[in-house]
Amino acid sequence: MTPKEQAFKYLKKVLKPARYTGGELNQIIKDREKVDARFAFCFPDTYEIGMSNLGIKILYDCLNSKENIWCERCYAPWPDMGELLREKNIPLYAHESGDALRDFDFVGFTLQYEMSYTNVLYVLSLAGIPLLSSERGDDCPIIIGGGPCTYNPEPVADFFDIFSIGEGEFGLTETVECYINYKKTHEKFDRKEFLHEAAKIKGNYVPSFYDVEYNGDKGQISGITPIYPDIPSFIEKNCITDFDSAPFPKNVPVPFTEIVHDRIMLECARGCMRGCRFCQAGIIYRPYRAKKPKTLVDEAYCQYKTSGYEEISLTSLSISDYPRLMELVDGLKEWTDGEKIGLSLPSMRIDSFEAEIMKKVQGVRKTGLTFAPEAGTQRLRDVINKNITEDEILSGCRGAFSAGRTSVKLYFMLGLPTERDEDVVGIANLAGKIVDEFYKNPNRPKGRGIEVTLSTACLVPKAHTPFQWFGQNDMEELERKQKLLKSSITTGKVKYNYHDAKLSRIEAVFARGDRRLSKALLEAHRLGIIFDGWDEYFSYEAWEKVFENTGIDPNFYATRNIDFDELLPWEHIDCGVSKKFLLSEAKKAIEGTTTPDCLTKCSACGAAKFGASLCTKRDIDPEN
């Protein structure tokens, strides 16, 4: 009897049993006796969030496209299910086969956000797999991590055998094939020897093979050195240069229960040409690459026929930057209108808002509209290199109102470098001007009022961004700014939501952390800390106890300004953008000087070394 079969009899005792049953439409089942390697892909959060992640769907399809590899799925069980598994002594299992994770060759985690780190240890513990890489024997699975957090993997380095840096469509498969070849050519599996071979594969970082030295006086890093001469000193990310031919799943597992993004996720482009200085994704996914409209229309139709979804979301870091968006929307609507399929554009830039496109999109089903000005004054927008003016913001809103919109969501950040109180109050002032624009617009929907929703997040300085050197505002200052903004809103037409500054503080600690934080994570696991991204489980007081028990000063990582010449914990991870460029952008931020986007002018950031020409409006042949 598999662990899943053992668990079935108890599922009526837990919330949302469909999270743990498997059996979804389009799941992939293979004969375990006919494959050479088994891979369990784990999302360290709930099923509803993990099943919404496009990256896992792509990699699930890539690995399973190989006949001799079987990739299955797993998600972090909600605490009620975790307690049940411990009580009944049932190991955590994979959805497809129901086999225990500890029986797989690989267990992979996607690290999308720092607050999932405690859930990685939670999952390993439930699976019966040693938490520390140093304590795993030859019969334990290889634990591999990917995703954006691996661009600074050091806080979790002690728990992973391999990190796959960059885009994993091909590198992950190459690593599994290396494992298969090693097993076939060696009488006995030697974990360390295999990891040595895997460390030579482009994009692979085996943290146990790198020594980290610290300055004894100040605690800063003084050296990161590989212990073998035949593995790289700098790990360069994997990057797909021909994105139009990149793998895209034709069949994706369709859940039995509602998930966060219950729709077709159509990835139109990867990367960003804008260069916002706070944005890690805009740096690590460079260069900008886009698929042709015909490719996307074909992919969308194929997924619709195999899934039955009733909505298609056109995704990228900024869908309005897609160079042939109108052509793509027209191509999709040739069949989506007849099938009553809705289209949504979730990441429009307000300065490139096109009312004509939105009228087309909302023809079947009106969807939400969200803009991200990020800062309330022009001075601060220049600091962060948003390259958007107040006139463009108001013009974009006028277009939205003319297109029939009566509600707009606006995202901003608090705690940006050089931020002043007038910048915070400027957010409320801008919202008020948007309300005024609605009532001045003769083409606004009649008989309906306007609702503007402001949401603010606290800046978390991220690795490989120009703001990586700038400390986060201390928690009291962030909370003061939140109160200042709230008190500056003078109309009931504007609603204000804000992220918990305490959560942002812990996130910042791990975003700029180093290996010494592994003991904090082990202590957090000992204290039972899990699901930090969920309000009902996050406890700042618990984390204060963790840092006190382990002698770690969180301010060393979160609020300290880092000298430009200091060796960074992630210095050996090569995201493709040069440190010289990031330094230049950091200094420009202090000066309030902007940098043009990649379409206007190449700023020589370094990403061109991957050989991908930018898919800009000038570069795509409209006939293809």
mmCIF file of C-alpha atoms in Angstrom, residues 28 56-66 247-251:
data_model
loop_
_atom_site.group_PDB
_atom_site.id
_atom_site.type_symbol
_atom_site.label_atom_id
_atom_site.label_comp_id
_atom_site.label_asym_id
_atom_site.label_seq_id
_atom_site.Cartn_x
_atom_site.Cartn_y
_atom_site.Cartn_z
ATOM 1 C CA ILE A 28 1.171 11.919 -16.243
ATOM 2 C CA ILE A 56 6.310 24.020 -12.583
ATOM 3 C CA LYS A 57 3.886 23.169 -15.390
ATOM 4 C CA ILE A 58 6.588 23.847 -17.975
ATOM 5 C CA LEU A 59 9.281 21.827 -16.174
ATOM 6 C CA TYR A 60 6.838 18.999 -15.413
ATOM 7 C CA ASP A 61 6.223 18.732 -19.153
ATOM 8 C CA CYS A 62 9.935 19.029 -20.045
ATOM 9 C CA LEU A 63 11.021 16.208 -17.752
ATOM 10 C CA ASN A 64 8.133 13.955 -18.672
ATOM 11 C CA SER A 65 8.844 14.442 -22.389
ATOM 12 C CA LYS A 66 11.746 12.041 -21.795
ATOM 13 C CA PRO A 247 9.067 24.266 -24.554
ATOM 14 C CA PHE A 248 5.452 24.961 -23.617
ATOM 15 C CA PRO A 249 3.110 22.308 -22.198
ATOM 16 C CA LYS A 250 0.268 21.187 -24.441
ATOM 17 C CA ASN A 251 -1.408 19.369 -21.564
#
